Coordinates of C-alpha atoms (C1' of nucleotides) in Angstrom, one line a residue:
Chain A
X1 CA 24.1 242.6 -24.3
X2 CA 26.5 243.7 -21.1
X3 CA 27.8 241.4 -19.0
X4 CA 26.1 243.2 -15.7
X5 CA 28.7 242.7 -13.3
X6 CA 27.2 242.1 -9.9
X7 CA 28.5 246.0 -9.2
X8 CA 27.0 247.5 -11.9
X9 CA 23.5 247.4 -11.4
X10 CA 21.3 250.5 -12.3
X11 CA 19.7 250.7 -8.9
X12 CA 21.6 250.9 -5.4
X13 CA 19.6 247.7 -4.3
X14 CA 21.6 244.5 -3.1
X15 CA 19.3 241.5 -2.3
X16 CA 20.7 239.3 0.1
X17 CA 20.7 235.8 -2.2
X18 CA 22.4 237.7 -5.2
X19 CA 25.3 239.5 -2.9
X20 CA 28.1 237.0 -2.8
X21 CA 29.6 237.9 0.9
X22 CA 26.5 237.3 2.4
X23 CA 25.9 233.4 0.8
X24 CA 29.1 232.5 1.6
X25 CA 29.1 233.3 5.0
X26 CA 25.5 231.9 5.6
X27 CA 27.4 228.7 3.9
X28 CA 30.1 228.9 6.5
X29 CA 28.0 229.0 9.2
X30 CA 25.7 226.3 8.3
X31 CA 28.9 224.0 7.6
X32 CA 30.3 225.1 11.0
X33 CA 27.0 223.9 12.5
X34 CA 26.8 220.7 11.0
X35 CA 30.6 220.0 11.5
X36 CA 29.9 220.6 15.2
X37 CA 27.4 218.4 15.7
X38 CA 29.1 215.6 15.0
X39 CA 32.6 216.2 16.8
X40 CA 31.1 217.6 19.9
X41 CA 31.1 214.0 21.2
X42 CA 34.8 213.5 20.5
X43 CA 35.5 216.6 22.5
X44 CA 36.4 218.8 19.4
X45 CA 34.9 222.2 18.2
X46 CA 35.6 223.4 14.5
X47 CA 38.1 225.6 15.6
X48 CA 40.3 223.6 16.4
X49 CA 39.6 221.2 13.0
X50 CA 41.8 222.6 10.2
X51 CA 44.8 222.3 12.9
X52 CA 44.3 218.7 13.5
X53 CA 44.4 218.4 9.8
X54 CA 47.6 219.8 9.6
X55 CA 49.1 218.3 12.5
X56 CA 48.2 214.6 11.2
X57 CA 49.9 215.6 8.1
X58 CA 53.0 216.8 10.2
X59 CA 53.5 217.0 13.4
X60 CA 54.9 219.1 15.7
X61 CA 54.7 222.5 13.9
X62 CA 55.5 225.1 15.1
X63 CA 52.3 227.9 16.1
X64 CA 54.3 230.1 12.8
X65 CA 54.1 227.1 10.6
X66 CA 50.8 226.2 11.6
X67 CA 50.0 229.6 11.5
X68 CA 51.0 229.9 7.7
X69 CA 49.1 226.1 6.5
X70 CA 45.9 226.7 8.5
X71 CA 46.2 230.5 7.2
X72 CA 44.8 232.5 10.6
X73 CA 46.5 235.2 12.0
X74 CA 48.7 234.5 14.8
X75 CA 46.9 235.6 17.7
X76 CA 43.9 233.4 16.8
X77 CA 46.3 230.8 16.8
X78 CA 47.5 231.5 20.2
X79 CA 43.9 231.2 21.6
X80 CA 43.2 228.3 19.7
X81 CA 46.2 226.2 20.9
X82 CA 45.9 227.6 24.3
X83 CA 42.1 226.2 24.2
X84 CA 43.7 223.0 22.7
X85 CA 45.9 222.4 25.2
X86 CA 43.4 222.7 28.0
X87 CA 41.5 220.3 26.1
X88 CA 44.3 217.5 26.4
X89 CA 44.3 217.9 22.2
X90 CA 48.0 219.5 22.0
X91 CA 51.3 220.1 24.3
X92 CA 53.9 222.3 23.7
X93 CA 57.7 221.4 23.4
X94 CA 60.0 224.3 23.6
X95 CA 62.8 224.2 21.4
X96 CA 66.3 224.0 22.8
X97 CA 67.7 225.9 19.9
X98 CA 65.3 229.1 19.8
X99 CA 63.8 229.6 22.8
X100 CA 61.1 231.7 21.4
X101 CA 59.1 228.8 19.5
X102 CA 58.1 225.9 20.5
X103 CA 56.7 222.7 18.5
X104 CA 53.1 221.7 18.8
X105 CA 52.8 218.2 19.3
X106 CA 49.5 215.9 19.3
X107 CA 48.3 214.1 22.2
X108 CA 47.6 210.3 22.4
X109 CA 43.6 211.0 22.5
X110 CA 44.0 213.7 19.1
X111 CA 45.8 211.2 17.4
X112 CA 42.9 208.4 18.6
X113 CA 40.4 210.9 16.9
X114 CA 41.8 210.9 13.0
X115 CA 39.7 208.4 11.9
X116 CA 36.2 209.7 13.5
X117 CA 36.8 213.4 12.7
X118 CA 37.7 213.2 9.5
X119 CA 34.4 210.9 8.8
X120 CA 32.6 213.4 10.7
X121 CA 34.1 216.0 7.9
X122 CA 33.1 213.6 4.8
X123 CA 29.2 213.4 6.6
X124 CA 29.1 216.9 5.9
X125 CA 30.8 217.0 3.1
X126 CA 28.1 214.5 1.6
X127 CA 25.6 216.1 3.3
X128 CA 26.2 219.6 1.8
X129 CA 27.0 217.8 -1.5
X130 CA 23.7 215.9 -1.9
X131 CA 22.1 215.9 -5.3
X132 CA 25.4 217.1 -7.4
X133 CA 27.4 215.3 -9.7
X134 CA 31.3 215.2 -9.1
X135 CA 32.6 217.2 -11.9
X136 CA 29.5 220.0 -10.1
X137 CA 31.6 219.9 -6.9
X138 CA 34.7 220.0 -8.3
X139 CA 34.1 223.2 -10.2
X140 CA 32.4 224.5 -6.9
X141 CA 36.1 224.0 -5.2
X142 CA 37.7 224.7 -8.2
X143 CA 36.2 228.6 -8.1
X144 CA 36.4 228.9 -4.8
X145 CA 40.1 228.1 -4.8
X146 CA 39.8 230.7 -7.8
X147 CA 38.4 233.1 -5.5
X148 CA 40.9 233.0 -2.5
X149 CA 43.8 233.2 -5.2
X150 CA 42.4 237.0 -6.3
X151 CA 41.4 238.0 -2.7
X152 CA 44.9 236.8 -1.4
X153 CA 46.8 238.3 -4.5
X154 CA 45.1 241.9 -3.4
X155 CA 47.4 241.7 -0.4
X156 CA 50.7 241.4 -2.5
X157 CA 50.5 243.3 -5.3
Chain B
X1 CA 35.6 204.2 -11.8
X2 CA 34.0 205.1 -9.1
X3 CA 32.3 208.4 -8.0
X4 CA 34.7 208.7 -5.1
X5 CA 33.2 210.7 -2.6
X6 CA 34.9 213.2 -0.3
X7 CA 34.1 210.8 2.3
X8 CA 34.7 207.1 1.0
X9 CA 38.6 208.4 0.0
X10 CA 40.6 205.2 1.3
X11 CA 42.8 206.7 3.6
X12 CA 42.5 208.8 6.5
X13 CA 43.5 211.6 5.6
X14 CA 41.6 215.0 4.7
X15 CA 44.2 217.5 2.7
X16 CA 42.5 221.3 3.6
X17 CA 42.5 222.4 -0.1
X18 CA 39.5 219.6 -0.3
X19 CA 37.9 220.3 2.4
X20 CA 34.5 222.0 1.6
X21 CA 34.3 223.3 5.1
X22 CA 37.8 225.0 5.4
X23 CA 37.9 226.3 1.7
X24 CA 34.4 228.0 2.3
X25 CA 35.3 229.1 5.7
X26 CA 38.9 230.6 4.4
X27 CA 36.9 232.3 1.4
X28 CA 34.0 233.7 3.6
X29 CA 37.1 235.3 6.3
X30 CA 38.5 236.9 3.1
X31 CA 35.7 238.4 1.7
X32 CA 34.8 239.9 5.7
X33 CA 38.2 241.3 5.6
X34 CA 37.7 243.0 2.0
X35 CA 34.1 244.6 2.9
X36 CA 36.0 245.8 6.1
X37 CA 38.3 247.2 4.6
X38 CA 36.2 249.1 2.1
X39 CA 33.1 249.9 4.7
X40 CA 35.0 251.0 7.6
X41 CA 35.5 254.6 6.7
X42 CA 31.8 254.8 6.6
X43 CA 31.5 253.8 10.5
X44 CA 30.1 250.3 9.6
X45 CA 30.9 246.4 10.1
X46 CA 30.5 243.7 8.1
X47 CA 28.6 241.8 10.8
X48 CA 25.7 245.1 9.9
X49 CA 26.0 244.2 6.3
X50 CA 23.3 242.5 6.1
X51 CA 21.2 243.9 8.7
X52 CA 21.2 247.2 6.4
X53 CA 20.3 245.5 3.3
X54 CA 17.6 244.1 4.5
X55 CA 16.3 247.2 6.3
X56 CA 17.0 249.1 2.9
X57 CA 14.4 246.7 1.3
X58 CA 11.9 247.2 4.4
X59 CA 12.5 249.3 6.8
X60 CA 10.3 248.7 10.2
X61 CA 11.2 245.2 10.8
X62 CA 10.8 243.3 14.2
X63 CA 14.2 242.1 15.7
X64 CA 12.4 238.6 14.7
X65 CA 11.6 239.4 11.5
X66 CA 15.3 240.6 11.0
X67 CA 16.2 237.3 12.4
X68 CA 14.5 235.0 9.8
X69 CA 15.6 237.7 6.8
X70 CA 19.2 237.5 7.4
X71 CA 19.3 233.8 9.5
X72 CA 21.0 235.0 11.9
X73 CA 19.8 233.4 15.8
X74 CA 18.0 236.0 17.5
X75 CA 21.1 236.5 20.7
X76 CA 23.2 237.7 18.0
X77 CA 20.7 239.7 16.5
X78 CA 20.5 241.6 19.8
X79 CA 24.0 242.8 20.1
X80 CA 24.2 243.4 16.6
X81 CA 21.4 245.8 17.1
X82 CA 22.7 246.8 20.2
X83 CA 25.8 248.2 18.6
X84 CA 24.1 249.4 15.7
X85 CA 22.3 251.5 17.9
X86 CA 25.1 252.6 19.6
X87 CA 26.6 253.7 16.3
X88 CA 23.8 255.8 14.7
X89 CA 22.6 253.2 12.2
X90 CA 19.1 252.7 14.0
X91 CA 16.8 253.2 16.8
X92 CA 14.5 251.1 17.7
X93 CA 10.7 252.3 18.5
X94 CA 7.9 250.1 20.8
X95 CA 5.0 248.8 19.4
X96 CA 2.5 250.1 21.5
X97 CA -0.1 246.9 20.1
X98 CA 2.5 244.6 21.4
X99 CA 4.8 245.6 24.0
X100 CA 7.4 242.5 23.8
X101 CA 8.4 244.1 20.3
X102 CA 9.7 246.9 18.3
X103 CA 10.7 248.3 15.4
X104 CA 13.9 248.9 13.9
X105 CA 14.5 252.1 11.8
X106 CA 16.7 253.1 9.7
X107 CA 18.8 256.4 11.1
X108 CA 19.3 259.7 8.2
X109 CA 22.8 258.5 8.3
X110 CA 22.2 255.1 7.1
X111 CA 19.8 255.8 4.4
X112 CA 22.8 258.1 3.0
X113 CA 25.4 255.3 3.4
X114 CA 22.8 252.6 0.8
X115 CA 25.0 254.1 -2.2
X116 CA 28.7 253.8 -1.2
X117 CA 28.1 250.7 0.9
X118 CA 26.1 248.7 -2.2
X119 CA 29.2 250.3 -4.3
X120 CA 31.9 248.9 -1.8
X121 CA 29.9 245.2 -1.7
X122 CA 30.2 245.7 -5.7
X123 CA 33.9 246.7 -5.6
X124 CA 34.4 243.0 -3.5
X125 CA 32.4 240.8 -5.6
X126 CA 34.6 242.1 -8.3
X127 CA 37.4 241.9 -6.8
X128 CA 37.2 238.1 -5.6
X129 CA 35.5 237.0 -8.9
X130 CA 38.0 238.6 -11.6
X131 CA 39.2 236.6 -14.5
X132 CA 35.6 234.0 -14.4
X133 CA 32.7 234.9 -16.7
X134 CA 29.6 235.3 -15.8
X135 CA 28.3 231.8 -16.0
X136 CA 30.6 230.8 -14.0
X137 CA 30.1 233.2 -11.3
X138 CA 25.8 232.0 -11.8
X139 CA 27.1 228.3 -11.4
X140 CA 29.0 229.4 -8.6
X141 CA 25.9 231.1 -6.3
X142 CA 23.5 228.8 -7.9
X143 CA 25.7 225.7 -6.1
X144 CA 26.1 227.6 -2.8
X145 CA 22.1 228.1 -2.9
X146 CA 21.9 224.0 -3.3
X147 CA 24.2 223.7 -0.4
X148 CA 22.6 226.0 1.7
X149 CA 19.2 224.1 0.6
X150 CA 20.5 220.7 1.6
X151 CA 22.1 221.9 5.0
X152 CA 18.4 224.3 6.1
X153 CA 16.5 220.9 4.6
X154 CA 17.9 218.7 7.8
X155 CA 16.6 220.8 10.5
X156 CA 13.4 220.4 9.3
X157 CA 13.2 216.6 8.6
Chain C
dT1 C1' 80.3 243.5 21.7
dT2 C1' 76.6 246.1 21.6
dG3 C1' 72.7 248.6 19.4
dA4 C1' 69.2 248.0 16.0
dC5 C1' 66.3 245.2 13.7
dA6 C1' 63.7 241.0 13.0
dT7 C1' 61.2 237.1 14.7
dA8 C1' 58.1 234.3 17.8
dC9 C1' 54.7 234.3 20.9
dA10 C1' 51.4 236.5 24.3
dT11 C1' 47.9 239.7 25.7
dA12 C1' 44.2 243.3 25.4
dG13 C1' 40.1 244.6 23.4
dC14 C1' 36.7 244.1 20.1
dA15 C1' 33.2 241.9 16.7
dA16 C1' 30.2 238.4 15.4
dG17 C1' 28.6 234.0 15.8
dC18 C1' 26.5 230.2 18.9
dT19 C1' 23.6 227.7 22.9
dA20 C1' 21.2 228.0 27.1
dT21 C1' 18.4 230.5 29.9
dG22 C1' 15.4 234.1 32.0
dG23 C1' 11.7 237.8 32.1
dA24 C1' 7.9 240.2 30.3
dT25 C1' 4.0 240.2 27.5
dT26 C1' 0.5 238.2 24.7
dA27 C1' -2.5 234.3 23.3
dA28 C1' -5.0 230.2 24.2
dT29 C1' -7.4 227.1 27.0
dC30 C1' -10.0 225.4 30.8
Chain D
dG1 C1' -11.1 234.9 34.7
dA2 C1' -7.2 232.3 35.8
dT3 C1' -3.7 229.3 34.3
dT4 C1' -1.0 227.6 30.8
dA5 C1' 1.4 228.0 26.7
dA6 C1' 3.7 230.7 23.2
dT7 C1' 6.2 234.6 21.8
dC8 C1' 9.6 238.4 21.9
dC9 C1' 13.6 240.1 23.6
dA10 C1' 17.7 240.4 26.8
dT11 C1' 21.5 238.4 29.2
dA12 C1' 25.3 235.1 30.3
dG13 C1' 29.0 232.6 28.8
dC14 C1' 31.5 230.5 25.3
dT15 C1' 34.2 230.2 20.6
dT16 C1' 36.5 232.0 16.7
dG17 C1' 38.0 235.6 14.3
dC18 C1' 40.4 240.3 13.9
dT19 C1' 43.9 244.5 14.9
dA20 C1' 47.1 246.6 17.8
dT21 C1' 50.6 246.2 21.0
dG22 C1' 54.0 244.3 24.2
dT23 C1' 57.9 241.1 25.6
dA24 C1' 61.4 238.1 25.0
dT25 C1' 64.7 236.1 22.1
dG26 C1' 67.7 235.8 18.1
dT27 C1' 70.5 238.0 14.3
dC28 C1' 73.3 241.2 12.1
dA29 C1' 76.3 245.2 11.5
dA30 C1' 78.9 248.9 13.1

DNA sequence: TTGACATACATAGCAAGCTATGGATTAATC
DNA sequence: GATTAATCCATAGCTTGCTATGTATGTCAA
């Protein structure tokens, strides 16, 4: 009996629930929505979510360091933090020492908002999560992490 | 001991590598920039992935219908057509029973691209799950179905 | 010290997703 | 039959991601 590797099926037919791209991007997006939802009142959008994160974990990053943590390519970053800062989320120090960076710092009102967005985050979590045993959605982050490490490794080898 | 929930962790704090959202959004940006990668030389973008699987399984479809088959909201369906149109994948031809619709077709070109483009989504799926067996790639869509369930199930309730 | 390379950030242009809204056509109701 | 409601699609405006490219600053070597 072969193993039947999703490729390897005798037809040339990919239904949409058995191709792996298009679930996890119809997961994304239905995270991204529900996430939303619940920070649009706090003046948020998901976007800007995974650099808040890192920002409460350390602060005043620079957009390269950021860059590298929150893993988006530079020029998103630049948007984001441009959209951050009109949003009184961020400011921008420039650094005496290298005038090309600067360090990102968080504003009063982002630092207010650490305690509601991150419940916000563990509503979904929960949400999304509903009906599974732990040791179920630890081995769902536990292969996904697998599955970043292979698509990320293609770039280095 | 306690289940410990994502969301009833004591402190404030929200590390990415557990977040749900982030790890699925970071996984689902990968595998767009694989199928790119691998699609591109064939004229076509991931964001008419899906589009073209579903016409290969039923070609004809309404925008609508296309909508609902792919859940993706009928604005961005538009575009997408829009520029599938513009790039040879498919015309579009009126209903003459019902004027406000029409039906999207499948171009020559596209038909011929079913093989290497179901080959090129293979080649990624393989890619991104190497080194896990197969029950552990079925554990891993089965979950993402039950997520996707619970996150559809609240718009309806 | 200066010319070449490297680094940090910005900008342009595009794709792909969303919500909100509008216009045209069809269906339903009075 | 006329009005109202529902349906289908298009458009506007936004966010979030990308690649490609430009500009300014810093670094290193000749």
């Amino acid at each position: 009996m072969k193993p039947e590797s999703l490729s390897s099926r005798p037809t040339s037919r990919l239904p949409r629930e058995e191709s792996l791209g298009y679930q996890v991007n119809h997961l994304a997006r239905l995270l991204e929505r529900a996430l939303r939802l619940r920070i649009e009142e706090h003046g948020v959008v998901p976007g800007q979510f995974a650099q808040l994160l890192a920002l409460y974990e350390q602060d005043g990053l620079t957009q390269r360091e950021l860059c590298e943590r929150v893993q988006i390519e530079q020029p998103t970053m630049a948007y984001t933090l441009q959209r951050m800062e009109r949003d009184g989320l961020v400011h921008r120090v420039p650094d005496p020492h290298d005038r090309r960076q600067a360090k990102v710092l968080l504003s009063d009102r982002a630092r207010e908002l650490q305690e509601p967005l991150v419940a916000a985050a563990g509503e979904v979590n929960d949400l999304a999560t509903r009906g599974l045993d732990v040791p179920e959605v630890a081995a769902l982050l536990g292969t996904i992490t697998r599955l970043i490490e292979n698509l990320e490794s293609i770039g280095r080898s």
